[in-house]
GROMACS .gro file of C-alpha atoms in nm:
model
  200
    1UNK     CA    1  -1.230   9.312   2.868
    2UNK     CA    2  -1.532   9.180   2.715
    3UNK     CA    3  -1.446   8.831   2.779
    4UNK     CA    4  -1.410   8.925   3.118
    5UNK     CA    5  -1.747   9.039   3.158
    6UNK     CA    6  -1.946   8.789   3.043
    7UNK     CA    7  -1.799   8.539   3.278
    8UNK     CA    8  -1.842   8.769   3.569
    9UNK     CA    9  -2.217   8.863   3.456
   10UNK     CA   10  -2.318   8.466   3.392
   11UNK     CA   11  -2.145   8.372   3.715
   12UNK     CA   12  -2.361   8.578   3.923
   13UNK     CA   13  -2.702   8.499   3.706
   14UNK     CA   14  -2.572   8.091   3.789
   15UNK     CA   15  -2.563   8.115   4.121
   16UNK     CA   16  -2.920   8.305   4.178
   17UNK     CA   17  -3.055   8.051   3.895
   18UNK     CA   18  -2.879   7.745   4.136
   19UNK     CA   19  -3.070   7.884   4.403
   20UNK     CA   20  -3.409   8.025   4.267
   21UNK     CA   21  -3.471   7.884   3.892
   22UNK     CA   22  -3.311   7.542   3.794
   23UNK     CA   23  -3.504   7.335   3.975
   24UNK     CA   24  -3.901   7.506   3.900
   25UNK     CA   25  -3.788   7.491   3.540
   26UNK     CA   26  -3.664   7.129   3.522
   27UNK     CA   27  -4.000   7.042   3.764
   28UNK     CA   28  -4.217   7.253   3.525
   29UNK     CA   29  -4.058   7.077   3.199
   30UNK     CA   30  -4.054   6.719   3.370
   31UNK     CA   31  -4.400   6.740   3.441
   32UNK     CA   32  -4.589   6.926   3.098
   33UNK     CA   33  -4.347   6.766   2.842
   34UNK     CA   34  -4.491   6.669   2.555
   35UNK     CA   35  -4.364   6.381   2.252
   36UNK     CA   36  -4.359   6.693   1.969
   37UNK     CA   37  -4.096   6.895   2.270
   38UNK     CA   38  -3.910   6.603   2.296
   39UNK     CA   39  -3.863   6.581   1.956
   40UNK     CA   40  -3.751   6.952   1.906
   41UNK     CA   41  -3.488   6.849   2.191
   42UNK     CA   42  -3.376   6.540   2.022
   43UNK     CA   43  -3.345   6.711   1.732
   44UNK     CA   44  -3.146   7.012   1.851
   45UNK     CA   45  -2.919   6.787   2.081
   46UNK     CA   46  -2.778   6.596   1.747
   47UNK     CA   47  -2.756   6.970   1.561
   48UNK     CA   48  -2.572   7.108   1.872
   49UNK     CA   49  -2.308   6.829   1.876
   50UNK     CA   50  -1.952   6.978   1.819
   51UNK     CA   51  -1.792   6.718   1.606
   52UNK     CA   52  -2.024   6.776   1.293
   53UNK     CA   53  -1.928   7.151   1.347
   54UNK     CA   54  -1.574   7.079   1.375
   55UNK     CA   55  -1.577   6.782   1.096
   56UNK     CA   56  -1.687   7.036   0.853
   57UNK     CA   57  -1.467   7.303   0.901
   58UNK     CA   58  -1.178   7.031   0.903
   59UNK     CA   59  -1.264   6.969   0.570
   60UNK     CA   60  -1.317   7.334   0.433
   61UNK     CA   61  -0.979   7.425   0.591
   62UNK     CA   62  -0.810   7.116   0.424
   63UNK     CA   63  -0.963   7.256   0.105
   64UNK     CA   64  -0.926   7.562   0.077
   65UNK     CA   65  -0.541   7.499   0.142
   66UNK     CA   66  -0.506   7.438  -0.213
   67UNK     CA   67  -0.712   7.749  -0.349
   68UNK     CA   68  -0.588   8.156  -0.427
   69UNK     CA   69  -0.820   8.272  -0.138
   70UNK     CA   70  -0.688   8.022   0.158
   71UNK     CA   71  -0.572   8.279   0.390
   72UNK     CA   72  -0.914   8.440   0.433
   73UNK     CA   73  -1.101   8.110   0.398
   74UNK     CA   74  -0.819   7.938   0.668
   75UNK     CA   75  -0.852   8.243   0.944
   76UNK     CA   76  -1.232   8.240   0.926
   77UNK     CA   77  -1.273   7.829   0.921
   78UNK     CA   78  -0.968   7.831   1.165
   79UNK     CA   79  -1.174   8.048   1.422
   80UNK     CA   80  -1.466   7.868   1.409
   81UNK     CA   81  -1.272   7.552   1.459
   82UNK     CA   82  -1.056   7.694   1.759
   83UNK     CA   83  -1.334   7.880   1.923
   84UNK     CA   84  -1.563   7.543   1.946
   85UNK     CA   85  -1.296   7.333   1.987
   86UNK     CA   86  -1.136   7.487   2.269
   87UNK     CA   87  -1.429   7.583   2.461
   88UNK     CA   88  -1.583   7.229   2.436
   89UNK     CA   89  -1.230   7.091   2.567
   90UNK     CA   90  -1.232   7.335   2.850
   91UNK     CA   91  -1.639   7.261   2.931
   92UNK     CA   92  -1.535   6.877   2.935
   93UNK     CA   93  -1.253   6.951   3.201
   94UNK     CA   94  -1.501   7.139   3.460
   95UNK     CA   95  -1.770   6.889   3.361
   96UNK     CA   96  -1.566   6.626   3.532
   97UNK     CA   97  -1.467   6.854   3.800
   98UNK     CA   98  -1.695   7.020   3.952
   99UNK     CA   99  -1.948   6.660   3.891
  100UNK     CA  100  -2.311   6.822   3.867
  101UNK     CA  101  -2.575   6.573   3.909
  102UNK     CA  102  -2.844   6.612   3.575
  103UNK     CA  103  -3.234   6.697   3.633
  104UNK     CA  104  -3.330   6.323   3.504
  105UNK     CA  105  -3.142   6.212   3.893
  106UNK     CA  106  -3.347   6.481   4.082
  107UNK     CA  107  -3.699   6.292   3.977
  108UNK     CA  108  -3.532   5.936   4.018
  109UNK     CA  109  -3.310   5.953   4.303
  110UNK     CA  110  -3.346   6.278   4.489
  111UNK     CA  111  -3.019   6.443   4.358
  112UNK     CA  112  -2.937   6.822   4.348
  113UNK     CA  113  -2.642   6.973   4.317
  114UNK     CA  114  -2.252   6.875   4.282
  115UNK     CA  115  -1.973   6.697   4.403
  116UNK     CA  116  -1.650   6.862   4.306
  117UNK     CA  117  -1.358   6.645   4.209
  118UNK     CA  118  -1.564   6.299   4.249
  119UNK     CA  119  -1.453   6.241   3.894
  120UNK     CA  120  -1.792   6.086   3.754
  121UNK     CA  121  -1.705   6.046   3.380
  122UNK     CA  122  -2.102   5.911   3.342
  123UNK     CA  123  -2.329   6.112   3.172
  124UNK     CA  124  -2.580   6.211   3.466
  125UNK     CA  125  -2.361   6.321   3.685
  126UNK     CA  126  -2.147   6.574   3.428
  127UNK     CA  127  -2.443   6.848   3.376
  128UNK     CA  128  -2.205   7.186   3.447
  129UNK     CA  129  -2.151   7.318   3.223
  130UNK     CA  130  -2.352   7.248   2.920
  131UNK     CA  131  -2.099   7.104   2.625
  132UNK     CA  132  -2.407   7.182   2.371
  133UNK     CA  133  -2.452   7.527   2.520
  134UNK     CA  134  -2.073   7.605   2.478
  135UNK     CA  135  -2.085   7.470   2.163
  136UNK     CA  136  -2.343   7.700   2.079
  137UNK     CA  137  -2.273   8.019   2.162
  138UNK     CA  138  -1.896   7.938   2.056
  139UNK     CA  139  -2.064   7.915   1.679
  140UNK     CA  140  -2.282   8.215   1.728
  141UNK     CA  141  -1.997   8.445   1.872
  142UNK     CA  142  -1.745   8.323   1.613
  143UNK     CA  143  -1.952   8.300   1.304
  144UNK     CA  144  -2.073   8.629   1.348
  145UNK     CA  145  -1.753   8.782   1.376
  146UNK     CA  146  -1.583   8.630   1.036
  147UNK     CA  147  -1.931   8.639   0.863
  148UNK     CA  148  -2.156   8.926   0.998
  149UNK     CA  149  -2.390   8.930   0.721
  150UNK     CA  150  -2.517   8.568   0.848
  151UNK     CA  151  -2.551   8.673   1.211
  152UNK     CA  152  -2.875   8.620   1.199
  153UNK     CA  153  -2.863   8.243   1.122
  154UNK     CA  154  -2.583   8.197   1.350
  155UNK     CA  155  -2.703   8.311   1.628
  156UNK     CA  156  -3.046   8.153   1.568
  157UNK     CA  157  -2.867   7.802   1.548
  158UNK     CA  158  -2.650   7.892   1.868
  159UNK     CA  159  -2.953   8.031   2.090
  160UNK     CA  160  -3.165   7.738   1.946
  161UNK     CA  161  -2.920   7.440   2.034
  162UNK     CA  162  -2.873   7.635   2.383
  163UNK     CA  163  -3.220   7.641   2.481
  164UNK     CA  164  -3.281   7.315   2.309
  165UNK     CA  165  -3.071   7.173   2.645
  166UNK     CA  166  -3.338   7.295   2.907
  167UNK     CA  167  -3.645   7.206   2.681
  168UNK     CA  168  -3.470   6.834   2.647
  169UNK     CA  169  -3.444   6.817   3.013
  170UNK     CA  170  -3.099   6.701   3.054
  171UNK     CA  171  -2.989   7.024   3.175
  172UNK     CA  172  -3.067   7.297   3.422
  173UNK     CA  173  -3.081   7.688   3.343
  174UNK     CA  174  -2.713   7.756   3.478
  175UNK     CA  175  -2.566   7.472   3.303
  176UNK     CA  176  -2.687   7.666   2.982
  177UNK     CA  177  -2.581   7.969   3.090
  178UNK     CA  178  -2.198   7.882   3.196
  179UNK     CA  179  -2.203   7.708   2.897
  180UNK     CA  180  -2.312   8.001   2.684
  181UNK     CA  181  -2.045   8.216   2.911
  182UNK     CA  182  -1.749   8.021   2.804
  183UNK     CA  183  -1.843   7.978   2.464
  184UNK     CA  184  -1.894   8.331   2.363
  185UNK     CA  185  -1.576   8.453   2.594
  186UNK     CA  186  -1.355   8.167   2.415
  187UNK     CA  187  -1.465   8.258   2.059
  188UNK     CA  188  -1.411   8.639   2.182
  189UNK     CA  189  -1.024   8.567   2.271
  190UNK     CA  190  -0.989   8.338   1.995
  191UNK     CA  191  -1.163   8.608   1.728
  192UNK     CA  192  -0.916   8.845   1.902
  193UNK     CA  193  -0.596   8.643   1.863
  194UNK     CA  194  -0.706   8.507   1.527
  195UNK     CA  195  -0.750   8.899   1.390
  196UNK     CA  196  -0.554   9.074   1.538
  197UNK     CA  197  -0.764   9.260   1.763
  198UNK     CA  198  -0.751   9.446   2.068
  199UNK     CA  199  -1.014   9.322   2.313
  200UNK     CA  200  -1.222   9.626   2.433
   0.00000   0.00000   0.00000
């Protein structure tokens, strides 16, 4: 199954970036950032935030209960909604699981790594996986699969908002990359379910 896949592949490529990537990345970033990168990150972390994403296809599905082409409009809204909203709710459950410390903690105090079932609910110490990330690649995945002739633009958003995470410095390579992994394998399943397809 393709879903299947792409957890098994990004698992792998997490645990060599763990051990070989996320930390000369973040150290490269922390230490050649400029104001105008910043910026970009700033501006992609308020784009990647689910709620706007989920807000607005709320409202189209709300609307186009009451027109002649609702069914179409519902089941392509409706997977967009399910696929982000799902995979941010299950990113939020390992966030405070598995309790990854953020890259801003490994310049001020030291701190690498996690600390499964702490239950930290703060913000630095819930890095894994990325929520924008899932987000992300959740829209990408699902957009392009009940709109294919605007690929292109959603997977340019989705890629964008993903990378936007490392460039902002409040996440390491892995984070992104489990994010990205569940987003694209829950808007795979939910595509699936939504369409009546057999996953391949």
């Amino acid at each position: 199954m393709k879903w299947l896949t792409i957890v098994a592949t990004a698992t792998a490529l997490c645990w060599f970036c763990y051990g070989y990537v996320d930390i000369p990345v973040a150290e490269y970033i922390h230490t050649n950032t400029t104001p105008a990168l910043r910026g970009v990150g700033a501006f992609l972390d308020e784009l990647g935030k689910s709620h706007w994403l989920l807000l607005s296809n709320a409202v189209i599905i709300l609307a186009a209960w009451f027109t002649q082409h609702r069914r179409r409009v519902l089941r392509s809204h409706g997977t967009l909604f399910l696929s982000i909203a799902i995979s941010g709710l299950l990113a939020n459950v390992i966030k405070v699981s598995v309790n990854r410390a953020r890259p801003p903690l490994l310049f001020d105090q030291g701190q690498y790594g996690f600390a499964p079932l702490s239950f930290q609910l703060d913000f630095l110490h819930n890095s894994f996986p990325s929520g924008h990330a899932t987000t992300g690649l959740a829209l990408a995945v699902a957009g392009s699969m009940v709109a294919p002739k605007y690929r292109w633009l959603f997977w340019t958003v989705g890629l964008s908002i993903a990378v936007g995470r490392v460039l902002y410095n409040v996440h390491y390579v892995s984070d992104v990359l489990a994010g990205a992994a569940l987003g694209a394998a829950t808007a795979i399943v939910v595509s699936d379910i939504m369409w009546r397809r057999k996953s391949g």
